[in-house]
Short mmCIF file of C-alpha atoms and ligand atoms in Angstrom, two decimals:
data_model
loop_
_atom_site.label_atom_id
_atom_site.label_comp_id
_atom_site.label_asym_id
_atom_site.label_seq_id
_atom_site.Cartn_x
_atom_site.Cartn_y
_atom_site.Cartn_z
CA MET P 1 -28.00 -79.75 92.34
CA SER P 2 -24.88 -80.98 90.54
CA ILE P 3 -25.49 -83.59 88.81
CA ALA P 4 -22.79 -85.45 90.82
CA ASP P 5 -24.90 -84.51 94.19
CA ARG P 6 -27.75 -85.89 92.14
CA LEU P 7 -26.90 -88.90 90.89
CA MET P 8 -24.67 -90.16 93.79
CA THR P 9 -26.03 -93.48 95.96
CA SER P 10 -27.33 -92.91 98.90
CA VAL P 11 -24.42 -94.91 100.28
CA VAL P 12 -21.21 -92.54 98.66
CA LYS P 13 -23.25 -89.36 99.83
CA GLN P 14 -22.18 -90.04 103.48
CA LEU P 15 -18.59 -90.80 103.19
CA THR P 16 -16.38 -88.54 104.03
CA PRO P 17 -12.68 -88.78 101.77
CA TYR P 18 -9.43 -90.01 103.94
CA GLN P 19 -7.85 -87.60 106.10
CA SER P 20 -4.65 -87.98 105.69
CA ALA P 21 -2.37 -85.64 107.90
CA ARG P 22 -0.94 -84.66 104.75
CA ARG P 23 -4.38 -83.64 102.77
CA LEU P 24 -4.86 -81.70 106.45
CA PHE P 25 -1.85 -80.00 107.01
CA ALA P 26 0.53 -80.16 103.98
CA SER P 27 1.81 -78.30 100.80
CA THR P 28 2.64 -80.69 98.46
CA ASP P 29 6.68 -79.66 98.19
CA SER P 30 7.46 -78.69 101.40
CA GLN P 31 10.69 -80.60 103.09
CA GLY P 32 9.04 -80.82 106.76
CA ASP P 33 9.71 -83.78 109.09
CA TRP P 34 7.19 -86.59 107.62
CA LEU P 35 6.80 -88.14 111.45
CA ASN P 36 3.20 -89.22 110.76
CA ALA P 37 2.10 -91.75 108.78
CA ASN P 38 5.11 -94.62 109.77
CA GLU P 39 6.74 -94.22 107.06
CA SER P 40 10.26 -95.01 106.68
CA PRO P 41 12.41 -92.08 106.63
CA PHE P 42 14.66 -94.40 104.30
CA ALA P 43 14.68 -93.74 100.28
CA ASN P 44 16.97 -96.94 99.16
CA ASP P 45 17.86 -96.92 95.18
CA PHE P 46 16.10 -99.03 92.67
CA SER P 47 16.49 -99.73 88.99
CA THR P 48 13.62 -100.11 86.40
CA ASP P 49 13.98 -102.37 82.99
CA SER P 50 12.18 -100.21 80.63
CA ARG P 51 11.33 -103.07 77.65
CA ARG P 52 8.71 -104.41 78.94
CA PHE P 53 7.01 -101.34 79.87
CA ASN P 54 5.14 -101.38 76.06
CA ARG P 55 2.76 -104.54 77.21
CA TYR P 56 0.92 -105.57 80.23
CA PRO P 57 1.68 -106.42 83.17
CA ASP P 58 1.13 -109.76 84.89
CA CYS P 59 -1.80 -109.73 87.30
CA GLN P 60 -0.11 -111.21 89.96
CA PRO P 61 4.13 -111.08 88.62
CA PRO P 62 5.85 -114.39 89.58
CA ALA P 63 9.16 -113.25 90.89
CA VAL P 64 6.71 -110.81 93.06
CA VAL P 65 4.67 -113.96 94.74
CA ALA P 66 7.91 -116.57 94.52
CA SER P 67 10.21 -114.32 96.86
CA TYR P 68 7.29 -113.49 98.80
CA ALA P 69 6.09 -117.28 99.94
CA ALA P 70 10.02 -118.12 99.84
CA TYR P 71 10.18 -115.24 102.81
CA THR P 72 7.24 -116.46 104.20
CA GLN P 73 7.35 -119.78 103.77
CA LEU P 74 4.27 -120.42 102.37
CA GLU P 75 3.38 -121.94 99.09
CA GLN P 76 3.02 -119.60 96.46
CA ASP P 77 -1.03 -120.20 96.15
CA GLN P 78 -1.22 -118.85 99.57
CA VAL P 79 -0.01 -115.32 98.87
CA LEU P 80 -1.82 -112.79 96.98
CA VAL P 81 -0.37 -109.39 96.04
CA SER P 82 -1.81 -106.35 95.81
CA ARG P 83 -2.17 -102.56 95.35
CA GLY P 84 -0.84 -102.12 99.22
CA ALA P 85 -2.68 -104.05 101.86
CA ASP P 86 -5.10 -101.65 102.28
CA GLU P 87 -6.22 -103.43 98.51
CA GLY P 88 -6.64 -106.61 100.19
CA ILE P 89 -8.70 -105.61 102.93
CA GLU P 90 -10.95 -103.80 99.95
CA LEU P 91 -10.99 -107.35 98.11
CA LEU P 92 -11.29 -109.15 101.68
CA ILE P 93 -14.44 -107.43 101.69
CA ARG P 94 -15.61 -107.31 98.57
CA ALA P 95 -14.58 -111.16 98.45
CA PHE P 96 -16.34 -112.01 101.51
CA CYS P 97 -19.00 -109.19 102.70
CA GLN P 98 -23.20 -109.42 101.53
CA PRO P 99 -23.39 -105.44 100.88
CA GLY P 100 -26.30 -104.50 103.38
CA THR P 101 -26.55 -107.12 105.14
CA ASP P 102 -22.96 -108.74 106.42
CA HIS P 103 -20.46 -106.98 109.15
CA ILE P 104 -16.91 -106.72 109.80
CA LEU P 105 -15.79 -106.84 113.27
CA ILE P 106 -13.08 -103.99 114.59
CA CYS P 107 -11.49 -103.36 117.64
CA PRO P 108 -10.55 -99.95 118.40
CA PRO P 109 -8.36 -98.04 119.19
CA THR P 110 -7.06 -99.88 115.47
CA TYR P 111 -5.67 -99.05 112.12
CA GLY P 112 -8.72 -96.68 110.38
CA MET P 113 -9.03 -98.41 106.70
CA TYR P 114 -11.23 -101.24 107.73
CA ALA P 115 -14.43 -99.23 108.79
CA ILE P 116 -13.69 -96.72 105.80
CA SER P 117 -13.54 -99.57 103.62
CA ALA P 118 -16.61 -101.30 104.86
CA GLN P 119 -18.34 -97.89 105.25
CA THR P 120 -17.71 -97.61 100.44
CA PHE P 121 -19.25 -100.97 100.31
CA ASN P 122 -22.33 -100.71 102.82
CA VAL P 123 -21.51 -103.40 104.52
CA GLY P 124 -21.75 -102.90 108.29
CA VAL P 125 -18.84 -102.44 111.17
CA LYS P 126 -19.62 -103.49 114.45
CA GLN P 127 -17.33 -102.37 117.80
CA VAL P 128 -15.59 -104.12 120.25
CA PRO P 129 -12.34 -101.94 121.63
CA LEU P 130 -9.94 -103.08 123.49
CA LYS P 131 -10.02 -103.61 127.01
CA GLU P 132 -8.33 -100.95 129.37
CA ASP P 133 -4.60 -102.73 128.54
CA PHE P 134 -5.13 -103.08 124.79
CA GLN P 135 -5.77 -106.56 124.54
CA LEU P 136 -8.98 -108.16 123.16
CA ASP P 137 -12.14 -108.68 124.48
CA VAL P 138 -12.39 -111.92 123.85
CA ASP P 139 -16.22 -112.52 124.90
CA GLY P 140 -16.65 -109.57 123.71
CA ILE P 141 -15.59 -110.59 120.48
CA ILE P 142 -17.60 -114.25 119.84
CA GLU P 143 -20.73 -112.74 120.66
CA ALA P 144 -20.67 -110.05 118.24
CA GLU P 145 -20.45 -113.04 115.69
CA ASP P 146 -24.68 -112.72 113.91
CA THR P 147 -23.69 -111.54 110.35
CA VAL P 148 -19.69 -111.32 110.80
CA LYS P 149 -17.93 -111.98 108.26
CA LEU P 150 -14.05 -110.77 108.56
CA VAL P 151 -12.73 -110.11 112.00
CA PHE P 152 -9.88 -107.46 111.59
CA ILE P 153 -7.19 -107.70 114.30
CA CYS P 154 -3.82 -105.63 114.25
CA ALA P 155 -1.02 -107.06 115.37
CA PRO P 156 0.97 -105.02 116.16
CA ASN P 157 -2.23 -102.82 116.73
CA ASN P 158 -1.89 -99.06 114.88
CA PRO P 159 -1.71 -96.73 116.58
CA THR P 160 -0.91 -98.74 120.39
CA GLY P 161 1.79 -100.60 118.95
CA THR P 162 1.08 -103.29 121.35
CA LEU P 163 0.69 -106.96 120.69
CA PRO P 164 -2.41 -108.56 120.83
CA ALA P 165 -1.98 -112.27 123.16
CA LYS P 166 -1.94 -115.26 120.88
CA ASN P 167 -3.75 -117.39 122.81
CA ASP P 168 -6.29 -115.17 122.42
CA ILE P 169 -6.08 -115.08 118.65
CA VAL P 170 -6.58 -118.39 118.66
CA GLN P 171 -9.16 -118.36 120.36
CA VAL P 172 -10.61 -115.97 118.17
CA ILE P 173 -10.40 -118.35 115.06
CA GLU P 174 -11.48 -121.36 116.64
CA HIS P 175 -14.45 -119.62 117.78
CA TYR P 176 -15.18 -118.47 114.19
CA ALA P 177 -13.87 -121.78 112.63
CA ASP P 178 -16.16 -122.12 110.21
CA LYS P 179 -18.52 -118.67 110.12
CA ALA P 180 -16.05 -115.99 109.51
CA LEU P 181 -12.31 -115.32 108.68
CA VAL P 182 -10.23 -113.69 111.18
CA VAL P 183 -7.12 -111.15 109.18
CA ILE P 184 -4.20 -110.58 111.00
CA ASP P 185 -2.43 -107.62 109.70
CA GLU P 186 0.45 -107.84 110.07
CA ALA P 187 2.33 -104.48 108.71
CA TYR P 188 4.26 -103.98 110.76
CA ILE P 189 5.57 -107.56 111.77
CA GLU P 190 9.33 -106.83 110.85
CA PHE P 191 9.62 -104.90 114.00
CA SER P 192 8.64 -107.70 116.07
CA ALA P 193 9.98 -109.77 113.68
CA ASN P 194 9.63 -113.37 116.32
CA ASP P 195 5.42 -112.34 116.74
CA HIS P 196 4.31 -112.92 113.17
CA HIS P 197 0.99 -115.39 113.33
CA VAL P 198 2.19 -117.68 109.33
CA GLU P 199 2.10 -121.09 111.12
CA LEU P 200 -1.71 -120.17 112.08
CA LEU P 201 -2.31 -120.88 108.80
CA ASN P 202 -1.53 -124.10 107.81
CA ASN P 203 -3.76 -124.85 111.18
CA TYR P 204 -6.58 -123.23 110.88
CA PRO P 205 -8.49 -122.63 107.09
CA ASN P 206 -10.17 -119.25 108.38
CA VAL P 207 -7.17 -117.56 108.91
CA VAL P 208 -5.53 -114.23 106.35
CA ILE P 209 -2.79 -112.32 107.24
CA LEU P 210 -1.87 -109.33 105.48
CA ARG P 211 1.70 -107.75 104.97
CA THR P 212 3.30 -104.28 102.98
CA LEU P 213 6.19 -103.00 102.07
CA SER P 214 4.75 -99.53 103.11
CA LYS P 215 7.08 -99.79 106.37
CA ALA P 216 9.99 -101.59 106.86
CA PHE P 217 10.73 -102.28 103.64
CA ALA P 218 10.25 -98.65 102.91
CA LEU P 219 7.96 -98.55 99.98
CA ALA P 220 5.13 -97.19 100.68
CA GLY P 221 5.29 -94.68 97.67
CA LEU P 222 5.06 -98.31 96.00
CA ARG P 223 1.31 -99.51 97.22
CA CYS P 224 2.55 -102.57 97.09
CA GLY P 225 1.20 -105.59 100.13
CA PHE P 226 0.57 -108.74 100.35
CA THR P 227 -2.39 -111.43 101.69
CA LEU P 228 -1.26 -114.82 102.94
CA ALA P 229 -4.16 -117.08 103.51
CA GLN P 230 -4.92 -120.80 101.93
CA GLY P 231 -5.86 -120.98 98.31
CA ASP P 232 -9.00 -121.31 98.10
CA VAL P 233 -9.30 -117.82 99.95
CA ILE P 234 -6.55 -116.52 97.58
CA ALA P 235 -8.46 -117.90 94.40
CA ALA P 236 -12.08 -116.01 95.28
CA LEU P 237 -9.82 -112.93 96.67
CA LEU P 238 -8.98 -113.36 92.74
CA LYS P 239 -11.92 -113.44 91.19
CA VAL P 240 -12.62 -109.17 92.87
CA ILE P 241 -9.05 -107.85 91.71
CA ALA P 242 -8.39 -105.92 88.68
CA PRO P 243 -7.09 -107.61 85.89
CA TYR P 244 -3.43 -105.45 86.74
CA PRO P 245 -2.98 -104.49 89.96
CA LEU P 246 0.46 -103.40 90.04
CA ALA P 247 2.05 -101.69 87.52
CA GLU P 248 5.43 -103.44 85.86
CA PRO P 249 7.51 -100.63 87.81
CA VAL P 250 6.20 -101.60 90.91
CA ALA P 251 6.77 -105.75 90.00
CA GLN P 252 9.85 -104.84 89.23
CA ILE P 253 11.33 -102.33 92.50
CA ALA P 254 8.96 -105.53 94.81
CA ALA P 255 11.28 -107.92 93.45
CA GLN P 256 14.33 -106.01 94.32
CA ALA P 257 13.14 -104.95 97.32
CA LEU P 258 12.60 -108.81 98.48
CA SER P 259 15.60 -109.99 97.05
CA GLN P 260 18.43 -111.26 99.13
CA ASP P 261 19.98 -108.10 99.56
CA GLY P 262 16.95 -106.25 99.95
CA LEU P 263 15.58 -108.41 102.79
CA GLY P 264 18.98 -107.75 104.71
CA LEU P 265 18.81 -103.77 103.78
CA CYS P 266 15.34 -103.90 105.50
CA GLN P 267 16.76 -106.23 107.89
CA GLN P 268 19.46 -103.41 108.71
CA GLN P 269 17.60 -99.88 108.92
CA VAL P 270 14.55 -101.71 110.91
CA SER P 271 17.67 -102.30 113.84
CA PHE P 272 18.63 -98.95 113.50
CA LEU P 273 15.05 -97.74 113.48
CA GLN P 274 14.58 -99.80 117.11
CA ASN P 275 17.81 -98.04 118.22
CA GLN P 276 16.01 -94.27 117.22
CA GLN P 277 13.15 -95.25 119.56
CA THR P 278 14.91 -96.72 121.89
CA ARG P 279 16.63 -93.30 122.60
CA LEU P 280 13.29 -91.08 121.41
CA LEU P 281 11.55 -93.38 124.40
CA SER P 282 14.55 -92.67 127.16
CA VAL P 283 13.98 -88.59 126.70
CA LEU P 284 10.51 -88.19 126.03
CA GLU P 285 9.81 -90.95 129.60
CA THR P 286 12.19 -87.95 131.24
CA ILE P 287 9.28 -85.25 130.10
CA PRO P 288 6.80 -84.90 133.12
CA ASN P 289 4.22 -83.38 131.34
CA LEU P 290 3.12 -86.43 128.83
CA SER P 291 3.13 -89.71 129.24
CA VAL P 292 4.38 -92.88 126.94
CA VAL P 293 1.04 -95.04 126.15
CA GLY P 294 1.12 -99.23 124.93
CA ALA P 295 4.02 -100.73 123.83
CA GLN P 296 7.18 -100.35 120.77
CA ASN P 297 6.45 -102.87 118.84
CA ALA P 298 6.51 -100.83 115.72
CA ASN P 299 8.15 -98.45 114.19
CA PHE P 300 5.95 -95.63 116.61
CA ILE P 301 5.50 -94.25 119.38
CA LEU P 302 2.13 -93.11 121.05
CA ILE P 303 1.98 -90.20 123.99
CA ARG P 304 -0.66 -88.82 126.10
CA CYS P 305 0.84 -85.17 127.08
CA GLN P 306 -0.81 -81.91 128.00
CA HIS P 307 -1.88 -78.82 125.65
CA LYS P 308 -2.13 -81.66 122.69
CA ASP P 309 -3.18 -79.24 120.14
CA SER P 310 -0.62 -76.24 121.29
CA LEU P 311 2.10 -78.67 121.12
CA MET P 312 0.71 -80.09 117.86
CA ALA P 313 0.87 -76.28 116.40
CA ALA P 314 4.16 -75.77 117.60
CA LEU P 315 5.63 -78.65 116.25
CA VAL P 316 3.51 -77.82 112.67
CA ALA P 317 5.02 -73.91 112.37
CA GLN P 318 8.95 -75.31 112.84
CA GLY P 319 7.72 -78.51 110.21
CA ILE P 320 7.37 -81.44 112.39
CA LEU P 321 3.93 -83.46 111.81
CA ILE P 322 3.21 -86.36 113.85
CA ARG P 323 -0.56 -87.68 114.28
CA ASP P 324 -3.35 -86.91 116.46
CA GLN P 325 -4.78 -90.46 117.57
CA SER P 326 -7.14 -88.54 120.57
CA LYS P 327 -10.09 -89.14 118.64
CA GLN P 328 -10.01 -93.07 118.54
CA TYR P 329 -11.37 -94.90 121.44
CA LEU P 330 -9.28 -94.52 124.82
CA LEU P 331 -7.55 -92.64 123.37
CA ASP P 332 -7.69 -89.09 124.91
CA ASP P 333 -5.04 -86.58 124.08
CA CYS P 334 -2.95 -89.14 122.48
CA LEU P 335 -0.43 -88.39 119.92
CA ARG P 336 1.61 -90.63 117.23
CA ILE P 337 5.09 -90.46 116.67
CA SER P 338 6.74 -92.52 113.83
CA ILE P 339 10.37 -93.19 114.66
CA GLY P 340 11.93 -90.79 111.70
CA ASN P 341 16.16 -90.63 111.00
CA GLU P 342 18.20 -89.28 113.63
CA GLY P 343 18.38 -85.39 112.44
CA GLN P 344 14.34 -85.68 112.19
CA ASN P 345 14.45 -87.51 116.19
CA SER P 346 16.87 -84.85 117.31
CA ARG P 347 14.76 -82.22 116.71
CA LEU P 348 11.20 -83.69 117.56
CA ILE P 349 12.90 -83.78 120.91
CA GLN P 350 14.38 -80.87 120.97
CA ALA P 351 11.14 -79.20 119.92
CA ILE P 352 8.75 -80.78 122.53
CA THR P 353 11.55 -79.45 125.32
CA THR P 354 11.49 -76.34 124.31
CA PHE P 355 7.35 -76.51 123.94
CA TYR P 356 7.25 -77.61 127.85
CA GLN P 357 10.19 -75.24 128.60
CA ASP P 358 8.59 -71.99 127.76
CA ARG P 359 4.89 -73.09 129.33
CA GLN P 360 6.54 -73.32 132.25
CA GLU P 361 8.67 -70.03 132.04
CA LEU P 362 4.90 -68.47 131.07
CA SER P 363 3.03 -69.94 134.22
C1 PLP V 1 -0.26 -98.65 106.67
C2 PLP V 1 -0.92 -99.48 107.09
C3 PLP V 1 -1.46 -101.01 105.98
C4 PLP V 1 -1.42 -99.93 104.93
O1 PLP V 1 -0.31 -100.65 103.76
P1 PLP V 1 -0.49 -100.27 102.94
O2 PLP V 1 0.59 -101.40 102.14
O3 PLP V 1 0.20 -99.33 102.28
O4 PLP V 1 -1.91 -100.14 101.65
C5 PLP V 1 -2.22 -101.57 106.51
N1 PLP V 1 -1.94 -101.82 107.77
C6 PLP V 1 -2.03 -101.59 108.59
C7 PLP V 1 -2.01 -101.57 109.85
C8 PLP V 1 -1.13 -99.93 108.91
O5 PLP V 1 -0.76 -99.69 109.65
#
């Protein structure tokens, strides 16, 4: 037994590394069509000023916090910036869940990192699946209450693209008023801008909202996200965050992305992607071997298709990568397609259409 195997904690022994499609399939320098991780196809220009690189950065860079507070019309003490929304999830679990005793509650099919993060810290995961229409099972969520400290609601939900009804979310928040925090993950909210839940923050002290620059802001490589909550929740997270969670170049670029110009560019690119989504959807709906599942409130489309594995393999052979979601609850044979640029979407349509035509001729 290696030294690592002998010393590893029993919790860590049971973990498996996060399986991104990139880790599973790809070589590092491949020039493929990456439609698997809901990244933006745009790579925007930024500049950095190296004159501060010899100094440790601010824990909470004031320019970044101030611009995100302005963007969301919140006070600065209601905003925490972190290494992606994923770090926000982790900080919430570390600050509010007692390892070995407490639970988080998730509503699958949904984003995988809530459960992965909880498992890493030996925090239990209660699952209350979405209903067949991908809406919240409010009664189930309320029944599960014992030892639940965090309820994660993804809105719009990844990978279904659906929005949970606001009434249902409010019911959950009110039920858990002095028992648990309700964390609304709005990673895709710029694609559904009128459906945000910021106003709930000021009415209910147990609401937390997660945001990111990774999706609509086209900065997945930056690793920058936000947690929005009342000041005392943010203060608790600041107790467990690393002293320098954001590198100085990250802070500089994030501030540029949140400037007036940056916000304008983001909005323009969101409209472009929404048009591409409509175009992709109209073609996919004509292919008899597949059906569109869920809704399109984010930058992806979920499909259920025949011969799912062969289709994936045929796409990979042409350098097109999408994401298999078929292991998730309610999502048998489902694949998720991130909206790319015009060329990528055209190649995808062509590849799917050809795949089913070829199969038809064979049979
Ligand atoms: C992509 C994604 C995140 C992660 O955001 P990062 O800021 O890149 O860590 C969080 N939640 C959901 C639902 C996502 O899809």
